[in-house]
Coordinates of C-alpha atoms and ligand atoms in Angstrom, one line a residue:
M197 CA 0.9 -22.0 -16.2
Q198 CA 3.2 -23.1 -13.4
Y199 CA 6.5 -21.2 -13.6
T200 CA 9.8 -22.0 -12.1
E201 CA 11.1 -18.5 -11.3
I202 CA 10.1 -14.9 -11.1
M203 CA 12.4 -12.0 -12.1
V204 CA 11.7 -8.8 -10.3
R205 CA 12.7 -5.4 -11.6
Y206 CA 13.4 -2.6 -9.2
G207 CA 11.6 0.7 -9.4
E208 CA 13.1 4.2 -9.1
L209 CA 16.4 3.1 -10.6
S210 CA 17.8 6.6 -10.3
T211 CA 18.6 6.0 -6.6
K212 CA 22.3 5.7 -6.2
G213 CA 25.0 4.7 -3.7
K214 CA 23.9 4.0 -0.2
N215 CA 20.2 4.7 -1.0
R216 CA 20.3 2.0 -3.6
K217 CA 21.8 -0.5 -1.2
D218 CA 19.1 0.3 1.4
F219 CA 16.4 0.1 -1.3
I220 CA 17.5 -3.4 -2.3
K221 CA 18.0 -4.6 1.2
Q222 CA 14.6 -3.4 2.4
L223 CA 12.9 -4.7 -0.7
G224 CA 14.4 -8.1 -0.2
K225 CA 13.2 -8.1 3.4
N226 CA 9.7 -7.0 2.4
V227 CA 9.4 -9.6 -0.3
K228 CA 10.6 -12.3 2.2
R229 CA 7.9 -11.1 4.6
V230 CA 5.0 -11.3 2.2
L231 CA 6.2 -14.7 0.9
H232 CA 7.1 -16.1 4.3
N233 CA 4.5 -18.9 4.3
F234 CA 5.8 -20.4 1.0
D235 CA 8.3 -22.8 2.5
H236 CA 10.3 -23.8 -0.6
L237 CA 11.0 -20.4 -2.2
K238 CA 14.5 -19.1 -2.6
I239 CA 14.7 -15.3 -2.7
N240 CA 17.9 -13.6 -3.9
A241 CA 18.1 -9.8 -4.0
R242 CA 20.9 -8.8 -6.3
R243 CA 22.2 -5.5 -7.5
D244 CA 20.3 -5.4 -10.7
R245 CA 17.3 -7.7 -10.1
L246 CA 15.6 -9.7 -7.4
H247 CA 15.2 -13.3 -8.3
V248 CA 12.6 -15.7 -6.8
T249 CA 13.1 -19.4 -7.4
L250 CA 9.8 -21.2 -6.9
N251 CA 10.9 -24.8 -6.2
G252 CA 7.4 -26.0 -7.0
E253 CA 5.4 -23.3 -5.1
N254 CA 2.3 -22.0 -6.8
S255 CA 3.4 -19.2 -9.1
D256 CA -0.1 -17.5 -9.4
K257 CA -0.2 -17.1 -5.6
V258 CA 3.3 -15.8 -5.4
I259 CA 2.6 -13.3 -8.3
D260 CA -0.5 -12.0 -6.5
R261 CA 1.5 -11.3 -3.3
L262 CA 4.3 -9.5 -5.3
K263 CA 1.8 -7.1 -6.8
D264 CA 1.3 -5.5 -3.4
V265 CA 5.0 -4.8 -2.7
F266 CA 6.1 -1.2 -3.1
G267 CA 9.5 -0.8 -4.9
I268 CA 8.7 -3.2 -7.7
E269 CA 8.4 -1.7 -11.1
T270 CA 7.6 -4.9 -13.1
F271 CA 8.2 -8.6 -12.9
S272 CA 8.2 -11.5 -15.2
P273 CA 7.5 -15.1 -14.4
A274 CA 9.9 -17.4 -16.2
M275 CA 10.6 -21.1 -16.9
K276 CA 14.1 -22.5 -16.5
V277 CA 14.6 -25.2 -19.0
E278 CA 17.6 -27.5 -19.7
K279 CA 19.9 -26.5 -22.6
D280 CA 18.3 -28.8 -25.1
I281 CA 16.6 -27.2 -28.0
D282 CA 13.7 -29.8 -28.1
A283 CA 13.0 -29.1 -24.4
V284 CA 13.1 -25.3 -25.1
K285 CA 10.7 -25.7 -28.1
K286 CA 8.2 -27.6 -26.0
V287 CA 8.1 -25.0 -23.2
A288 CA 8.0 -22.0 -25.6
L289 CA 5.0 -23.6 -27.4
E290 CA 3.3 -24.1 -24.1
M291 CA 3.9 -20.5 -23.2
V292 CA 2.4 -19.2 -26.4
K293 CA -0.6 -21.5 -26.1
D294 CA -1.2 -20.2 -22.7
Q295 CA -1.9 -16.7 -24.1
Y296 CA -3.0 -17.4 -27.6
K297 CA -6.3 -16.2 -29.0
P298 CA -7.3 -16.6 -32.7
G299 CA -5.7 -13.8 -34.8
M300 CA -2.8 -13.1 -32.5
T301 CA 0.8 -12.7 -33.7
F302 CA 4.1 -13.6 -32.0
K303 CA 7.8 -13.1 -32.0
I304 CA 10.8 -14.9 -30.5
D305 CA 13.5 -12.7 -28.9
T306 CA 16.6 -14.7 -28.2
R307 CA 19.7 -13.7 -26.2
R308 CA 22.6 -16.0 -26.1
Q309 CA 25.1 -15.5 -23.4
D310 CA 26.4 -19.1 -23.7
K311 CA 28.5 -18.8 -26.9
N312 CA 29.1 -22.6 -26.8
F313 CA 25.5 -23.5 -27.4
P314 CA 25.5 -25.2 -30.9
L315 CA 22.8 -22.9 -32.4
D316 CA 23.3 -19.2 -32.8
T317 CA 20.7 -16.6 -32.0
H318 CA 19.2 -16.6 -35.5
E319 CA 19.0 -20.4 -35.6
I320 CA 17.4 -20.5 -32.2
N321 CA 14.7 -18.0 -33.4
E322 CA 14.1 -20.2 -36.4
A323 CA 13.8 -23.4 -34.5
L324 CA 11.4 -22.0 -31.9
G325 CA 9.4 -20.0 -34.4
S326 CA 8.8 -23.1 -36.6
A327 CA 7.8 -25.2 -33.6
I328 CA 5.1 -22.6 -32.9
V329 CA 3.9 -22.0 -36.4
D330 CA 3.7 -25.8 -37.1
N331 CA 1.7 -26.4 -33.9
I332 CA -0.8 -23.5 -33.6
D333 CA -3.2 -23.1 -36.5
G334 CA -3.3 -19.7 -38.1
I335 CA -0.6 -18.0 -35.9
K336 CA 1.7 -15.6 -37.7
A337 CA 5.1 -14.2 -36.7
K338 CA 5.4 -10.5 -36.6
M339 CA 8.5 -8.5 -35.7
N340 CA 7.0 -5.2 -35.0
K341 CA 4.6 -5.0 -32.0
P342 CA 3.5 -8.7 -31.9
D343 CA 0.8 -9.7 -29.4
I344 CA 3.0 -12.3 -27.8
T345 CA 6.7 -12.1 -27.3
I346 CA 8.7 -15.0 -26.0
R347 CA 12.1 -14.0 -24.6
A348 CA 14.6 -16.9 -24.6
E349 CA 17.8 -16.3 -22.6
F350 CA 20.5 -18.9 -23.1
R351 CA 22.7 -18.4 -20.0
M352 CA 25.5 -20.5 -18.6
N353 CA 23.3 -22.2 -16.0
G354 CA 20.3 -22.9 -18.3
V355 CA 17.7 -21.4 -20.6
F356 CA 15.2 -19.0 -19.2
L357 CA 11.9 -18.4 -21.1
S358 CA 9.6 -15.6 -20.2
S359 CA 6.8 -13.7 -21.9
L360 CA 4.6 -11.7 -19.5
T361 CA 5.6 -8.4 -17.9
I362 CA 3.4 -7.8 -15.0
L363 CA 3.1 -4.3 -13.5
G364 CA 4.2 -3.9 -9.9
S365 CA 3.0 -1.3 -7.5
G366 CA 5.9 1.1 -8.1
G367 CA 6.9 3.4 -5.3
L368 CA 9.6 2.8 -2.7
P369 CA 10.0 -0.2 -0.3
V370 CA 8.2 0.4 2.9
G371 CA 10.8 1.3 5.6
T372 CA 13.2 3.1 3.3
G373 CA 11.4 6.4 4.0
G374 CA 11.5 6.2 7.8
R375 CA 8.6 6.2 10.1
A376 CA 5.6 8.5 10.6
T377 CA 2.2 8.5 12.3
M378 CA -1.0 8.4 10.3
M379 CA -4.3 9.9 11.7
L380 CA -6.7 7.1 10.7
S381 CA -10.5 7.6 11.0
G382 CA -13.0 5.1 9.8
G383 CA -13.7 7.1 6.6
I384 CA -12.8 6.6 3.0
D385 CA -10.0 9.1 2.8
S386 CA -7.5 8.2 5.5
P387 CA -6.9 4.6 4.4
V388 CA -6.2 5.9 0.9
A389 CA -3.8 8.5 2.3
S390 CA -2.1 5.6 4.3
Y391 CA -1.7 3.6 1.2
L392 CA -0.1 6.6 -0.6
G393 CA 2.2 7.3 2.3
M394 CA 3.4 3.7 2.4
K395 CA 3.9 3.9 -1.3
R396 CA 6.6 6.5 -0.8
G397 CA 8.4 4.1 1.5
V398 CA 7.1 5.3 4.9
K399 CA 6.3 2.9 7.7
L400 CA 3.2 4.1 9.4
D401 CA 1.8 3.9 13.0
M402 CA -2.0 4.5 13.1
V403 CA -3.4 7.0 15.5
H404 CA -7.2 6.6 16.0
F405 CA -9.4 8.8 18.3
Y406 CA -12.5 7.2 19.8
S407 CA -15.2 8.5 22.1
P408 CA -17.1 5.9 23.9
P409 CA -20.0 5.8 24.7
Y410 CA -20.7 8.3 21.8
T411 CA -18.9 6.0 19.4
S412 CA -19.5 2.3 19.4
E413 CA -17.1 -0.7 19.8
Q414 CA -17.9 -1.3 16.2
A415 CA -16.5 2.0 15.0
L416 CA -13.2 1.1 16.8
A417 CA -13.3 -2.4 15.3
K418 CA -13.8 -0.9 11.9
A419 CA -10.7 1.3 12.2
K420 CA -8.7 -1.7 13.2
Q421 CA -10.1 -3.8 10.4
L422 CA -9.1 -1.0 7.9
T423 CA -5.6 -1.1 9.4
E424 CA -5.6 -4.9 8.9
K425 CA -6.5 -4.3 5.2
L426 CA -3.4 -2.0 4.9
T427 CA -1.0 -4.6 6.4
R428 CA -0.9 -6.2 3.0
F429 CA 1.3 -3.4 1.8
G430 CA 3.7 -3.0 4.6
G431 CA 3.4 -5.8 7.2
N432 CA 2.3 -5.5 10.8
I433 CA 1.0 -2.0 11.8
Q434 CA 0.9 -0.5 15.3
F435 CA -2.5 0.9 16.1
L436 CA -2.7 3.5 18.8
Q437 CA -6.2 4.1 20.2
V438 CA -6.5 7.4 21.9
P439 CA -9.5 8.2 24.2
F440 CA -11.2 11.4 23.2
T441 CA -14.4 11.5 25.1
E442 CA -13.4 13.8 27.9
I443 CA -11.8 16.3 25.5
Q444 CA -14.9 16.4 23.3
E445 CA -17.2 16.8 26.3
E446 CA -15.2 19.7 27.7
I447 CA -14.9 21.4 24.3
K448 CA -18.6 21.0 23.7
E449 CA -19.3 22.6 27.1
K450 CA -16.8 25.5 27.0
V451 CA -16.1 26.4 23.4
P452 CA -18.4 28.5 21.2
E453 CA -20.2 26.4 18.6
G454 CA -18.5 27.9 15.6
Y455 CA -15.1 26.9 16.9
L456 CA -15.9 23.5 18.3
M457 CA -14.6 21.6 15.3
T458 CA -11.4 23.7 14.9
V459 CA -10.5 23.3 18.5
Q460 CA -11.3 19.6 18.4
R461 CA -9.0 19.1 15.4
R462 CA -6.3 21.1 17.1
M463 CA -6.4 18.7 20.1
M464 CA -6.3 15.7 17.8
L465 CA -3.2 17.1 16.1
R466 CA -1.6 18.1 19.4
L467 CA -2.0 14.6 20.7
T468 CA -0.8 13.0 17.5
A469 CA 2.3 15.3 17.5
A470 CA 3.1 14.3 21.1
L471 CA 2.8 10.6 20.2
T472 CA 4.8 11.2 17.0
I473 CA 7.7 12.7 19.0
S474 CA 7.6 10.1 21.8
R475 CA 7.8 7.3 19.2
H476 CA 10.6 8.9 17.3
C477 CA 8.5 9.2 14.2
K478 CA 9.3 12.0 11.8
G479 CA 6.0 13.3 10.5
I480 CA 2.2 13.1 10.5
F481 CA 0.0 11.9 7.7
T482 CA -3.7 12.8 7.4
G483 CA -6.5 12.0 4.9
E484 CA -7.4 15.6 4.4
S485 CA -8.1 16.9 1.0
L486 CA -8.6 20.5 0.0
G487 CA -12.1 21.8 -0.2
Q488 CA -14.1 18.7 0.7
V489 CA -15.6 19.7 4.0
A490 CA -15.5 22.6 6.5
S491 CA -12.2 21.6 8.1
Q492 CA -10.5 21.3 4.8
T493 CA -10.1 24.9 3.7
L494 CA -6.7 26.6 3.8
E495 CA -7.9 28.9 6.6
S496 CA -9.0 25.9 8.6
M497 CA -5.7 24.0 8.0
M498 CA -3.8 27.1 9.1
A499 CA -5.8 27.4 12.3
I500 CA -5.3 23.6 13.0
N501 CA -1.7 23.2 11.9
D502 CA -0.8 26.1 14.3
V503 CA -0.3 23.6 17.1
T504 CA 2.8 21.8 15.7
N505 CA 5.8 22.4 13.5
M506 CA 6.1 18.7 12.6
P507 CA 5.7 18.0 8.9
V508 CA 2.0 17.3 8.3
L509 CA 1.6 15.4 5.0
R510 CA -1.6 15.3 3.1
P511 CA -1.3 12.9 0.1
L512 CA -4.9 13.5 -0.9
T513 CA -4.7 17.3 -1.1
S514 CA -5.2 17.5 -4.8
L515 CA -7.3 14.5 -5.5
D516 CA -11.0 14.6 -6.4
K517 CA -13.4 12.4 -4.4
T518 CA -13.9 10.1 -7.4
E519 CA -10.2 9.6 -7.7
I520 CA -9.9 8.8 -4.0
I521 CA -12.8 6.3 -4.2
R522 CA -11.2 4.6 -7.1
I523 CA -8.1 4.0 -5.1
A524 CA -10.1 2.9 -2.1
E525 CA -11.8 0.3 -4.3
N526 CA -8.5 -0.9 -5.7
I527 CA -7.0 -1.4 -2.3
D528 CA -10.2 -3.0 -1.0
T529 CA -10.9 -0.6 1.8
Y530 CA -14.0 1.1 0.3
E531 CA -16.7 -1.4 1.3
L532 CA -15.4 -1.3 4.9
S533 CA -15.2 2.5 4.9
I534 CA -18.8 3.0 3.9
M535 CA -20.1 0.8 6.8
P536 CA -22.3 3.2 8.8
F537 CA -20.6 3.5 12.2
E538 CA -20.5 7.0 13.6
D539 CA -17.0 8.2 14.3
C540 CA -16.1 10.8 16.9
C541 CA -16.1 13.7 14.5
T542 CA -19.6 13.0 13.2
V543 CA -21.1 12.8 16.7
F544 CA -19.7 16.1 17.8
T545 CA -19.8 18.1 14.6
P546 CA -22.0 21.2 15.0
P547 CA -24.6 21.8 12.2
A548 CA -22.6 24.8 10.9
P549 CA -18.9 24.7 11.7
R550 CA -16.9 27.8 10.7
T551 CA -15.3 27.2 7.3
K552 CA -12.9 30.1 7.7
P553 CA -11.9 30.2 11.4
N554 CA -9.7 33.1 12.5
L555 CA -6.4 32.0 13.9
Y556 CA -6.3 34.4 16.8
R557 CA -9.9 33.7 17.8
T558 CA -9.2 29.9 17.6
R559 CA -6.3 30.3 20.1
E560 CA -8.6 32.3 22.4
C561 CA -11.2 29.6 22.2
E562 CA -8.7 26.9 23.0
N563 CA -7.7 28.8 26.1
M564 CA -11.2 28.1 27.4
I565 CA -10.3 24.4 28.0
D566 CA -7.6 22.8 30.2
V567 CA -5.3 21.7 27.3
K568 CA -2.5 20.4 29.4
G569 CA -4.6 18.3 31.8
L570 CA -6.7 16.9 29.0
M571 CA -3.7 16.0 27.0
E572 CA -2.0 14.2 29.9
R573 CA -5.0 12.1 30.7
A574 CA -5.6 11.1 27.1
L575 CA -1.9 10.2 26.6
D576 CA -1.9 8.2 29.8
N577 CA -4.7 6.0 28.5
V578 CA -3.5 5.3 25.0
K579 CA -3.7 1.6 24.1
I580 CA -1.4 0.1 21.5
V581 CA -2.3 -2.9 19.5
D582 CA 0.0 -4.6 17.0
I583 CA -2.2 -5.5 14.0
K584 CA -1.2 -8.5 11.8
P585 CA -2.4 -9.6 8.3
G586 CA -5.4 -11.8 8.5
E587 CA -6.7 -10.7 11.9
E588 CA -10.5 -10.3 12.3
F589 CA -12.0 -7.4 14.3
L590 CA -15.4 -6.9 12.7
N591 CA -16.4 -10.4 11.9
A592 CA -15.3 -11.6 15.3
N593 CA -17.8 -9.3 16.8
E594 CA -21.4 -10.6 16.1
D595 CA -23.0 -7.5 17.4
V596 CA -21.6 -5.6 14.5
F597 CA -23.8 -7.4 12.1
S598 CA -26.9 -7.5 14.2
E599 CA -26.6 -3.7 14.4
L600 CA -26.6 -3.5 10.6
L601 CA -29.5 -5.8 10.0
Ligands
ATP63 P1 -11.8 10.4 6.3 O1 -12.6 9.7 5.2 O2 -10.4 10.0 6.4 O3 -12.5 10.3 7.6 P2 -13.0 12.9 5.8 O4 -13.1 13.3 4.4 O5 -14.2 12.2 6.4 O6 -11.8 11.9 5.9 P3 -12.6 14.4 8.2 O7 -13.6 13.6 8.9 O8 -12.8 15.9 8.2 O9 -12.5 14.1 6.6 O10 -11.2 14.0 8.7 C1 -10.0 14.6 8.1 C2 -8.8 13.8 8.6 O11 -8.7 13.9 10.0 C3 -9.0 12.3 8.4 O12 -8.6 11.9 7.1 C4 -8.0 11.8 9.4 O13 -6.7 11.9 8.9 C5 -8.2 12.7 10.6 N1 -9.2 12.2 11.5 C6 -10.6 12.5 11.5 N2 -11.2 11.7 12.4 C7 -10.2 11.0 13.0 C8 -10.2 10.0 14.1 N3 -11.3 9.7 14.7 N4 -9.1 9.4 14.4 C9 -7.9 9.8 13.8 N5 -7.9 10.7 12.8 C10 -9.0 11.3 12.4
MG64 MG1 -14.2 11.3 8.4

């Protein structure tokens, strides 16, 4: 059914004062951004609700976009109808028919703000209820837990009919939680961690390490394409590609095998921390989970985290792999993540990395490489790309598919 408006309810209503103002302002901006190519919409972010007037724009498409916006608890598409009971009857009937399946029950729930309307609440319920019973064979009214509820609000400026309550994404509007960096690989986990970070209102800048010629152009394109997939939740995303080849080669040459991985991770985190500070971001997100692989034990995290005192946030810490995969499927990153391109960790991972590295031994091992010089050269060669919704990185590159065939 083609609706005329959408009423959007805010999430996390406990936020008060200035926070609440910021929440509403940012949500209004984010909604405008995801809906910017619908020319005729009018968006009005008010204290209690956000209101979208469709002016003829396709309501299904607008509803689909709103589902991705963090900070929205629920929303209801509605029809504005003139204050004429016959016109209201007609639309209410259409709304019930739109959802009706044999055996379903219904209820009319009227609110009358306009006390001058000739019928009172009870009479309106009667009128609309009979119109429905008389026109749909077998339908019954039921006051307690009906299958279909039609809400009719008689306001001063018209009658608003609504029935569906659609679940939003919850969370906080992206941007209200400040800005952080996200260490994004091409795997399953880090895109899911990005999604969860954005869900708490944080605007993310992606940091990706790549090691040509050990890693392919396609691996880099895949990380960019994953970033593009995530723009649907928070708009354009800055993608920082950090060259990691020299560092990995030097580590491989100089560091004992058991500590390769730990030292490599420390260098990744050091570089990310440096970029985080220079970009005035306030924290680092990763896709680490506890207990999945060698680098994800508490001992390992302690040995790696030693290089920075920035907050390192790991939204996946307590999730099982199956739970992570379920989210990856829902946000449409899974298929892309499982494409078989080697990333820089896979290439240089020794067959048996130490699962419980010793912190002091780790520091000694790191002293075997030129940390300062390696950092400087990597940071001098960081490339920054602004990734926008709809951009193609993988499909634009034909070699990607020939490699897979
Ligand atoms: P993912 O699926 O996110 O790759 P994973 O389970 O494969 O995670 P690891 O490969 O050990 O785990 O990586 C742990 C985390 O380290 C990643 O989630 C990511 O945050 C970071 N990371 C790993 N490789 C890279 C990379 N090439 N560039 C940026 N960050 C990386
Ligand atoms: Mg990985």
